[in-house]
Amino acid sequence: MESDREQRFDAFVNGYRDRAVRIAWRLLGGDGAAAEDVAQEAFVRAVRGLPRFRDDAKLSTWFYRILVNEVRRHQRWRMLRDWRAGDREPDAVADPITCGDAARSDLGLRRRIGDAIAALPRGQREAFVLVHLEGFSVSEAASATGRAVGTMKSHLHRGLASLRARLADLAPGGERSAEETR
């Protein structure tokens, strides 16, 4: 007989699997196969750690912390593997959330925005993805990444400034200075 916590986690896995893959995909810079693997490993680690879950936080917050840590673990492993093999970048895979024909029609724009997000430093990318793309509150994102709320706000500010600078020519009126974007 499953405990109440295990039943909630089973329901969570069924309800959040796609979101976990999407978050991993975005944090990994578009590597679809790695995102699937990372999400699966995060769920496995969560199931193993479920007896230690104390209900101090929401189950989703606890799991997303595991997922972010698994993404970081995978990035360290990939960096070491690529360094040893001399590879620099894996082939990018299309966004798993393609929203119909309109989204498919401007693949170049989507790729450019994705590349700009992928080029952000890890902390800024995590903050941007979790808050602006996944709808986490700043405090939820801070909890999921193990950072202070103030640090998360700083990463968001710097990440947005960097994205504005990288994508300035896409704004109406062309390139704008950093002062004009504030």
PDB file of N, CA and C in Angstrom, residues 36-121:
ATOM      1  N   GLU A  36      15.582  14.713 -21.902  1.00  0.00           N
ATOM      2  CA  GLU A  36      14.811  13.522 -21.522  1.00  0.00           C
ATOM      3  C   GLU A  36      15.561  12.731 -20.453  1.00  0.00           C
ATOM      4  N   ASP A  37      16.854  12.521 -20.684  1.00  0.00           N
ATOM      5  CA  ASP A  37      17.672  11.759 -19.737  1.00  0.00           C
ATOM      6  C   ASP A  37      17.757  12.452 -18.376  1.00  0.00           C
ATOM      7  N   VAL A  38      17.974  13.756 -18.402  1.00  0.00           N
ATOM      8  CA  VAL A  38      18.111  14.516 -17.159  1.00  0.00           C
ATOM      9  C   VAL A  38      16.803  14.503 -16.375  1.00  0.00           C
ATOM     10  N   ALA A  39      15.688  14.704 -17.056  1.00  0.00           N
ATOM     11  CA  ALA A  39      14.394  14.695 -16.369  1.00  0.00           C
ATOM     12  C   ALA A  39      14.129  13.316 -15.755  1.00  0.00           C
ATOM     13  N   GLN A  40      14.421  12.274 -16.520  1.00  0.00           N
ATOM     14  CA  GLN A  40      14.211  10.917 -16.005  1.00  0.00           C
ATOM     15  C   GLN A  40      15.091  10.664 -14.784  1.00  0.00           C
ATOM     16  N   GLU A  41      16.346  11.059 -14.850  1.00  0.00           N
ATOM     17  CA  GLU A  41      17.246  10.859 -13.713  1.00  0.00           C
ATOM     18  C   GLU A  41      16.794  11.688 -12.508  1.00  0.00           C
ATOM     19  N   ALA A  42      16.268  12.884 -12.745  1.00  0.00           N
ATOM     20  CA  ALA A  42      15.765  13.707 -11.642  1.00  0.00           C
ATOM     21  C   ALA A  42      14.575  13.024 -10.965  1.00  0.00           C
ATOM     22  N   PHE A  43      13.682  12.433 -11.748  1.00  0.00           N
ATOM     23  CA  PHE A  43      12.551  11.718 -11.152  1.00  0.00           C
ATOM     24  C   PHE A  43      13.038  10.497 -10.373  1.00  0.00           C
ATOM     25  N   VAL A  44      14.034   9.790 -10.901  1.00  0.00           N
ATOM     26  CA  VAL A  44      14.585   8.630 -10.190  1.00  0.00           C
ATOM     27  C   VAL A  44      15.197   9.070  -8.862  1.00  0.00           C
ATOM     28  N   ARG A  45      15.987  10.144  -8.889  1.00  0.00           N
ATOM     29  CA  ARG A  45      16.591  10.647  -7.660  1.00  0.00           C
ATOM     30  C   ARG A  45      15.517  11.103  -6.664  1.00  0.00           C
ATOM     31  N   ALA A  46      14.474  11.700  -7.183  1.00  0.00           N
ATOM     32  CA  ALA A  46      13.393  12.155  -6.306  1.00  0.00           C
ATOM     33  C   ALA A  46      12.679  10.973  -5.657  1.00  0.00           C
ATOM     34  N   VAL A  47      12.423   9.924  -6.424  1.00  0.00           N
ATOM     35  CA  VAL A  47      11.766   8.741  -5.856  1.00  0.00           C
ATOM     36  C   VAL A  47      12.637   8.130  -4.771  1.00  0.00           C
ATOM     37  N   ARG A  48      13.936   8.052  -5.027  1.00  0.00           N
ATOM     38  CA  ARG A  48      14.854   7.511  -4.019  1.00  0.00           C
ATOM     39  C   ARG A  48      14.904   8.389  -2.769  1.00  0.00           C
ATOM     40  N   GLY A  49      14.782   9.700  -2.957  1.00  0.00           N
ATOM     41  CA  GLY A  49      14.866  10.618  -1.831  1.00  0.00           C
ATOM     42  C   GLY A  49      13.532  10.896  -1.159  1.00  0.00           C
ATOM     43  N   LEU A  50      12.466  10.355  -1.702  1.00  0.00           N
ATOM     44  CA  LEU A  50      11.141  10.616  -1.164  1.00  0.00           C
ATOM     45  C   LEU A  50      11.011  10.303   0.332  1.00  0.00           C
ATOM     46  N   PRO A  51      11.621   9.244   0.845  1.00  0.00           N
ATOM     47  CA  PRO A  51      11.508   8.998   2.291  1.00  0.00           C
ATOM     48  C   PRO A  51      12.118  10.122   3.145  1.00  0.00           C
ATOM     49  N   ARG A  52      13.051  10.881   2.556  1.00  0.00           N
ATOM     50  CA  ARG A  52      13.680  11.975   3.293  1.00  0.00           C
ATOM     51  C   ARG A  52      12.938  13.301   3.128  1.00  0.00           C
ATOM     52  N   PHE A  53      11.933  13.343   2.252  1.00  0.00           N
ATOM     53  CA  PHE A  53      11.152  14.568   2.050  1.00  0.00           C
ATOM     54  C   PHE A  53      10.307  14.823   3.293  1.00  0.00           C
ATOM     55  N   ARG A  54      10.468  16.023   3.880  1.00  0.00           N
ATOM     56  CA  ARG A  54       9.840  16.312   5.168  1.00  0.00           C
ATOM     57  C   ARG A  54       8.595  17.187   5.059  1.00  0.00           C
ATOM     58  N   ASP A  55       8.118  17.475   3.878  1.00  0.00           N
ATOM     59  CA  ASP A  55       6.965  18.356   3.683  1.00  0.00           C
ATOM     60  C   ASP A  55       7.216  19.771   4.201  1.00  0.00           C
ATOM     61  N   ASP A  56       8.483  20.176   4.323  1.00  0.00           N
ATOM     62  CA  ASP A  56       8.799  21.553   4.716  1.00  0.00           C
ATOM     63  C   ASP A  56       8.522  22.512   3.559  1.00  0.00           C
ATOM     64  N   ALA A  57       8.626  22.003   2.357  1.00  0.00           N
ATOM     65  CA  ALA A  57       8.389  22.792   1.149  1.00  0.00           C
ATOM     66  C   ALA A  57       7.347  22.075   0.300  1.00  0.00           C
ATOM     67  N   LYS A  58       6.927  22.746  -0.756  1.00  0.00           N
ATOM     68  CA  LYS A  58       6.012  22.088  -1.682  1.00  0.00           C
ATOM     69  C   LYS A  58       6.781  20.987  -2.411  1.00  0.00           C
ATOM     70  N   LEU A  59       6.090  19.937  -2.755  1.00  0.00           N
ATOM     71  CA  LEU A  59       6.701  18.829  -3.475  1.00  0.00           C
ATOM     72  C   LEU A  59       7.314  19.311  -4.789  1.00  0.00           C
ATOM     73  N   SER A  60       6.629  20.219  -5.474  1.00  0.00           N
ATOM     74  CA  SER A  60       7.150  20.724  -6.751  1.00  0.00           C
ATOM     75  C   SER A  60       8.443  21.495  -6.549  1.00  0.00           C
ATOM     76  N   THR A  61       8.518  22.329  -5.524  1.00  0.00           N
ATOM     77  CA  THR A  61       9.746  23.088  -5.249  1.00  0.00           C
ATOM     78  C   THR A  61      10.904  22.148  -4.953  1.00  0.00           C
ATOM     79  N   TRP A  62      10.650  21.145  -4.149  1.00  0.00           N
ATOM     80  CA  TRP A  62      11.659  20.141  -3.810  1.00  0.00           C
ATOM     81  C   TRP A  62      12.139  19.427  -5.076  1.00  0.00           C
ATOM     82  N   PHE A  63      11.204  19.030  -5.928  1.00  0.00           N
ATOM     83  CA  PHE A  63      11.586  18.321  -7.146  1.00  0.00           C
ATOM     84  C   PHE A  63      12.373  19.219  -8.095  1.00  0.00           C
ATOM     85  N   TYR A  64      11.943  20.459  -8.281  1.00  0.00           N
ATOM     86  CA  TYR A  64      12.647  21.336  -9.222  1.00  0.00           C
ATOM     87  C   TYR A  64      14.066  21.618  -8.754  1.00  0.00           C
ATOM     88  N   ARG A  65      14.300  21.609  -7.473  1.00  0.00           N
ATOM     89  CA  ARG A  65      15.674  21.742  -6.964  1.00  0.00           C
ATOM     90  C   ARG A  65      16.497  20.535  -7.415  1.00  0.00           C
ATOM     91  N   ILE A  66      15.911  19.349  -7.324  1.00  0.00           N
ATOM     92  CA  ILE A  66      16.584  18.130  -7.786  1.00  0.00           C
ATOM     93  C   ILE A  66      16.839  18.218  -9.288  1.00  0.00           C
ATOM     94  N   LEU A  67      15.851  18.689 -10.041  1.00  0.00           N
ATOM     95  CA  LEU A  67      15.988  18.797 -11.498  1.00  0.00           C
ATOM     96  C   LEU A  67      17.110  19.767 -11.875  1.00  0.00           C
ATOM     97  N   VAL A  68      17.135  20.933 -11.249  1.00  0.00           N
ATOM     98  CA  VAL A  68      18.184  21.917 -11.551  1.00  0.00           C
ATOM     99  C   VAL A  68      19.557  21.344 -11.206  1.00  0.00           C
ATOM    100  N   ASN A  69      19.662  20.660 -10.072  1.00  0.00           N
ATOM    101  CA  ASN A  69      20.942  20.042  -9.709  1.00  0.00           C
ATOM    102  C   ASN A  69      21.338  18.966 -10.709  1.00  0.00           C
ATOM    103  N   GLU A  70      20.374  18.224 -11.211  1.00  0.00           N
ATOM    104  CA  GLU A  70      20.665  17.193 -12.217  1.00  0.00           C
ATOM    105  C   GLU A  70      21.119  17.831 -13.529  1.00  0.00           C
ATOM    106  N   VAL A  71      20.511  18.956 -13.900  1.00  0.00           N
ATOM    107  CA  VAL A  71      20.951  19.691 -15.095  1.00  0.00           C
ATOM    108  C   VAL A  71      22.405  20.125 -14.902  1.00  0.00           C
ATOM    109  N   ARG A  72      22.719  20.671 -13.743  1.00  0.00           N
ATOM    110  CA  ARG A  72      24.101  21.106 -13.465  1.00  0.00           C
ATOM    111  C   ARG A  72      25.070  19.928 -13.518  1.00  0.00           C
ATOM    112  N   ARG A  73      24.667  18.797 -12.965  1.00  0.00           N
ATOM    113  CA  ARG A  73      25.513  17.599 -12.985  1.00  0.00           C
ATOM    114  C   ARG A  73      25.776  17.176 -14.438  1.00  0.00           C
ATOM    115  N   HIS A  74      24.724  17.200 -15.237  1.00  0.00           N
ATOM    116  CA  HIS A  74      24.871  16.815 -16.640  1.00  0.00           C
ATOM    117  C   HIS A  74      25.776  17.808 -17.381  1.00  0.00           C
ATOM    118  N   GLN A  75      25.641  19.090 -17.106  1.00  0.00           N
ATOM    119  CA  GLN A  75      26.480  20.096 -17.768  1.00  0.00           C
ATOM    120  C   GLN A  75      27.953  19.910 -17.411  1.00  0.00           C
ATOM    121  N   ARG A  76      28.226  19.602 -16.150  1.00  0.00           N
ATOM    122  CA  ARG A  76      29.626  19.339 -15.753  1.00  0.00           C
ATOM    123  C   ARG A  76      30.155  18.112 -16.490  1.00  0.00           C
ATOM    124  N   TRP A  77      29.348  17.064 -16.534  1.00  0.00           N
ATOM    125  CA  TRP A  77      29.770  15.840 -17.218  1.00  0.00           C
ATOM    126  C   TRP A  77      30.004  16.110 -18.698  1.00  0.00           C
ATOM    127  N   ARG A  78      29.081  16.841 -19.338  1.00  0.00           N
ATOM    128  CA  ARG A  78      29.205  17.129 -20.767  1.00  0.00           C
ATOM    129  C   ARG A  78      30.419  17.996 -21.053  1.00  0.00           C
ATOM    130  N   MET A  79      30.676  18.972 -20.183  1.00  0.00           N
ATOM    131  CA  MET A  79      31.835  19.838 -20.377  1.00  0.00           C
ATOM    132  C   MET A  79      33.125  19.021 -20.315  1.00  0.00           C
ATOM    133  N   LEU A  80      33.220  18.121 -19.353  1.00  0.00           N
ATOM    134  CA  LEU A  80      34.391  17.272 -19.229  1.00  0.00           C
ATOM    135  C   LEU A  80      34.516  16.333 -20.427  1.00  0.00           C
ATOM    136  N   ARG A  81      33.420  15.725 -20.826  1.00  0.00           N
ATOM    137  CA  ARG A  81      33.418  14.819 -21.981  1.00  0.00           C
ATOM    138  C   ARG A  81      33.832  15.553 -23.249  1.00  0.00           C
ATOM    139  N   ASP A  82      33.241  16.739 -23.478  1.00  0.00           N
ATOM    140  CA  ASP A  82      33.558  17.514 -24.677  1.00  0.00           C
ATOM    141  C   ASP A  82      35.006  17.986 -24.669  1.00  0.00           C
ATOM    142  N   TRP A  83      35.505  18.358 -23.498  1.00  0.00           N
ATOM    143  CA  TRP A  83      36.882  18.803 -23.397  1.00  0.00           C
ATOM    144  C   TRP A  83      37.825  17.656 -23.767  1.00  0.00           C
ATOM    145  N   ARG A  84      37.531  16.459 -23.262  1.00  0.00           N
ATOM    146  CA  ARG A  84      38.377  15.310 -23.566  1.00  0.00           C
ATOM    147  C   ARG A  84      38.294  14.912 -25.030  1.00  0.00           C
ATOM    148  N   ALA A  85      37.100  15.029 -25.614  1.00  0.00           N
ATOM    149  CA  ALA A  85      36.910  14.608 -27.000  1.00  0.00           C
ATOM    150  C   ALA A  85      37.229  15.714 -27.999  1.00  0.00           C
ATOM    151  N   GLY A  86      37.366  16.948 -27.515  1.00  0.00           N
ATOM    152  CA  GLY A  86      37.635  18.059 -28.417  1.00  0.00           C
ATOM    153  C   GLY A  86      36.389  18.630 -29.052  1.00  0.00           C
ATOM    154  N   ASP A  87      35.200  18.145 -28.678  1.00  0.00           N
ATOM    155  CA  ASP A  87      33.943  18.676 -29.202  1.00  0.00           C
ATOM    156  C   ASP A  87      33.671  20.013 -28.541  1.00  0.00           C
ATOM    157  N   ARG A  88      32.908  20.845 -29.205  1.00  0.00           N
ATOM    158  CA  ARG A  88      32.574  22.134 -28.619  1.00  0.00           C
ATOM    159  C   ARG A  88      31.077  22.295 -28.371  1.00  0.00           C
ATOM    160  N   GLU A  89      30.233  21.927 -29.300  1.00  0.00           N
ATOM    161  CA  GLU A  89      28.799  22.117 -29.094  1.00  0.00           C
ATOM    162  C   GLU A  89      28.025  20.945 -29.681  1.00  0.00           C
ATOM    163  N   PRO A  90      27.026  20.434 -28.951  1.00  0.00           N
ATOM    164  CA  PRO A  90      26.178  19.408 -29.527  1.00  0.00           C
ATOM    165  C   PRO A  90      25.205  20.046 -30.506  1.00  0.00           C
ATOM    166  N   ASP A  91      24.660  19.241 -31.395  1.00  0.00           N
ATOM    167  CA  ASP A  91      23.654  19.740 -32.326  1.00  0.00           C
ATOM    168  C   ASP A  91      22.408  20.137 -31.551  1.00  0.00           C
ATOM    169  N   ALA A  92      21.868  21.290 -31.878  1.00  0.00           N
ATOM    170  CA  ALA A  92      20.656  21.754 -31.214  1.00  0.00           C
ATOM    171  C   ALA A  92      19.452  21.005 -31.773  1.00  0.00           C
ATOM    172  N   VAL A  93      18.466  20.844 -30.925  1.00  0.00           N
ATOM    173  CA  VAL A  93      17.229  20.167 -31.291  1.00  0.00           C
ATOM    174  C   VAL A  93      16.111  21.180 -31.203  1.00  0.00           C
ATOM    175  N   ALA A  94      15.084  21.027 -32.013  1.00  0.00           N
ATOM    176  CA  ALA A  94      13.971  21.967 -32.019  1.00  0.00           C
ATOM    177  C   ALA A  94      13.269  22.002 -30.669  1.00  0.00           C
ATOM    178  N   ASP A  95      12.700  23.172 -30.362  1.00  0.00           N
ATOM    179  CA  ASP A  95      11.954  23.380 -29.127  1.00  0.00           C
ATOM    180  C   ASP A  95      10.803  22.384 -29.034  1.00  0.00           C
ATOM    181  N   PRO A  96      10.683  21.660 -27.915  1.00  0.00           N
ATOM    182  CA  PRO A  96       9.604  20.689 -27.792  1.00  0.00           C
ATOM    183  C   PRO A  96       8.237  21.333 -27.664  1.00  0.00           C
ATOM    184  N   ILE A  97       8.163  22.646 -27.496  1.00  0.00           N
ATOM    185  CA  ILE A  97       6.885  23.329 -27.374  1.00  0.00           C
ATOM    186  C   ILE A  97       6.657  24.155 -28.626  1.00  0.00           C
ATOM    187  N   THR A  98       6.464  23.532 -29.732  1.00  0.00           N
ATOM    188  CA  THR A  98       6.216  24.260 -30.950  1.00  0.00           C
ATOM    189  C   THR A  98       4.737  24.594 -30.985  1.00  0.00           C
ATOM    190  N   CYS A  99       4.449  25.858 -31.108  1.00  0.00           N
ATOM    191  CA  CYS A  99       3.070  26.336 -30.986  1.00  0.00           C
ATOM    192  C   CYS A  99       2.453  26.577 -32.359  1.00  0.00           C
ATOM    193  N   GLY A 100       2.311  25.559 -33.141  1.00  0.00           N
ATOM    194  CA  GLY A 100       1.625  25.686 -34.420  1.00  0.00           C
ATOM    195  C   GLY A 100       2.505  26.231 -35.525  1.00  0.00           C
ATOM    196  N   ASP A 101       1.845  26.585 -36.631  1.00  0.00           N
ATOM    197  CA  ASP A 101       2.541  27.023 -37.836  1.00  0.00           C
ATOM    198  C   ASP A 101       3.261  28.354 -37.661  1.00  0.00           C
ATOM    199  N   ALA A 102       2.685  29.274 -36.880  1.00  0.00           N
ATOM    200  CA  ALA A 102       3.324  30.580 -36.696  1.00  0.00           C
ATOM    201  C   ALA A 102       4.700  30.428 -36.050  1.00  0.00           C
ATOM    202  N   ALA A 103       4.801  29.567 -35.074  1.00  0.00           N
ATOM    203  CA  ALA A 103       6.084  29.358 -34.400  1.00  0.00           C
ATOM    204  C   ALA A 103       7.074  28.677 -35.331  1.00  0.00           C
ATOM    205  N   ARG A 104       6.591  27.756 -36.142  1.00  0.00           N
ATOM    206  CA  ARG A 104       7.486  27.058 -37.072  1.00  0.00           C
ATOM    207  C   ARG A 104       7.966  27.972 -38.192  1.00  0.00           C
ATOM    208  N   SER A 105       7.140  28.981 -38.559  1.00  0.00           N
ATOM    209  CA  SER A 105       7.462  29.812 -39.714  1.00  0.00           C
ATOM    210  C   SER A 105       8.676  30.706 -39.478  1.00  0.00           C
ATOM    211  N   ASP A 106       8.982  31.039 -38.253  1.00  0.00           N
ATOM    212  CA  ASP A 106      10.111  31.908 -37.984  1.00  0.00           C
ATOM    213  C   ASP A 106      11.167  31.183 -37.173  1.00  0.00           C
ATOM    214  N   LEU A 107      11.616  30.057 -37.693  1.00  0.00           N
ATOM    215  CA  LEU A 107      12.593  29.221 -37.001  1.00  0.00           C
ATOM    216  C   LEU A 107      13.903  29.964 -36.767  1.00  0.00           C
ATOM    217  N   GLY A 108      14.281  30.835 -37.705  1.00  0.00           N
ATOM    218  CA  GLY A 108      15.512  31.603 -37.541  1.00  0.00           C
ATOM    219  C   GLY A 108      15.458  32.516 -36.330  1.00  0.00           C
ATOM    220  N   LEU A 109      14.333  33.169 -36.137  1.00  0.00           N
ATOM    221  CA  LEU A 109      14.165  34.043 -34.979  1.00  0.00           C
ATOM    222  C   LEU A 109      14.186  33.232 -33.694  1.00  0.00           C
ATOM    223  N   ARG A 110      13.478  32.103 -33.679  1.00  0.00           N
ATOM    224  CA  ARG A 110      13.459  31.240 -32.505  1.00  0.00           C
ATOM    225  C   ARG A 110      14.863  30.747 -32.175  1.00  0.00           C
ATOM    226  N   ARG A 111      15.607  30.366 -33.187  1.00  0.00           N
ATOM    227  CA  ARG A 111      16.975  29.888 -32.973  1.00  0.00           C
ATOM    228  C   ARG A 111      17.856  31.006 -32.423  1.00  0.00           C
ATOM    229  N   ARG A 112      17.690  32.209 -32.957  1.00  0.00           N
ATOM    230  CA  ARG A 112      18.499  33.332 -32.497  1.00  0.00           C
ATOM    231  C   ARG A 112      18.209  33.657 -31.032  1.00  0.00           C
ATOM    232  N   ILE A 113      16.943  33.667 -30.657  1.00  0.00           N
ATOM    233  CA  ILE A 113      16.576  33.925 -29.266  1.00  0.00           C
ATOM    234  C   ILE A 113      17.085  32.792 -28.378  1.00  0.00           C
ATOM    235  N   GLY A 114      16.933  31.563 -28.839  1.00  0.00           N
ATOM    236  CA  GLY A 114      17.436  30.414 -28.077  1.00  0.00           C
ATOM    237  C   GLY A 114      18.937  30.465 -27.884  1.00  0.00           C
ATOM    238  N   ASP A 115      19.657  30.868 -28.939  1.00  0.00           N
ATOM    239  CA  ASP A 115      21.114  30.997 -28.829  1.00  0.00           C
ATOM    240  C   ASP A 115      21.496  32.092 -27.840  1.00  0.00           C
ATOM    241  N   ALA A 116      20.733  33.200 -27.837  1.00  0.00           N
ATOM    242  CA  ALA A 116      21.017  34.294 -26.900  1.00  0.00           C
ATOM    243  C   ALA A 116      20.792  33.828 -25.460  1.00  0.00           C
ATOM    244  N   ILE A 117      19.744  33.056 -25.236  1.00  0.00           N
ATOM    245  CA  ILE A 117      19.484  32.529 -23.892  1.00  0.00           C
ATOM    246  C   ILE A 117      20.570  31.533 -23.499  1.00  0.00           C
ATOM    247  N   ALA A 118      20.944  30.657 -24.437  1.00  0.00           N
ATOM    248  CA  ALA A 118      21.972  29.654 -24.156  1.00  0.00           C
ATOM    249  C   ALA A 118      23.332  30.296 -23.871  1.00  0.00           C
ATOM    250  N   ALA A 119      23.574  31.482 -24.408  1.00  0.00           N
ATOM    251  CA  ALA A 119      24.854  32.160 -24.209  1.00  0.00           C
ATOM    252  C   ALA A 119      24.957  32.847 -22.852  1.00  0.00           C
ATOM    253  N   LEU A 120      23.835  32.966 -22.141  1.00  0.00           N
ATOM    254  CA  LEU A 120      23.888  33.589 -20.817  1.00  0.00           C
ATOM    255  C   LEU A 120      24.696  32.714 -19.864  1.00  0.00           C
ATOM    256  N   PRO A 121      25.370  33.330 -18.892  1.00  0.00           N
ATOM    257  CA  PRO A 121      26.014  32.527 -17.845  1.00  0.00           C
ATOM    258  C   PRO A 121      24.956  31.681 -17.126  1.00  0.00           C
TER     259      PRO A 121
END
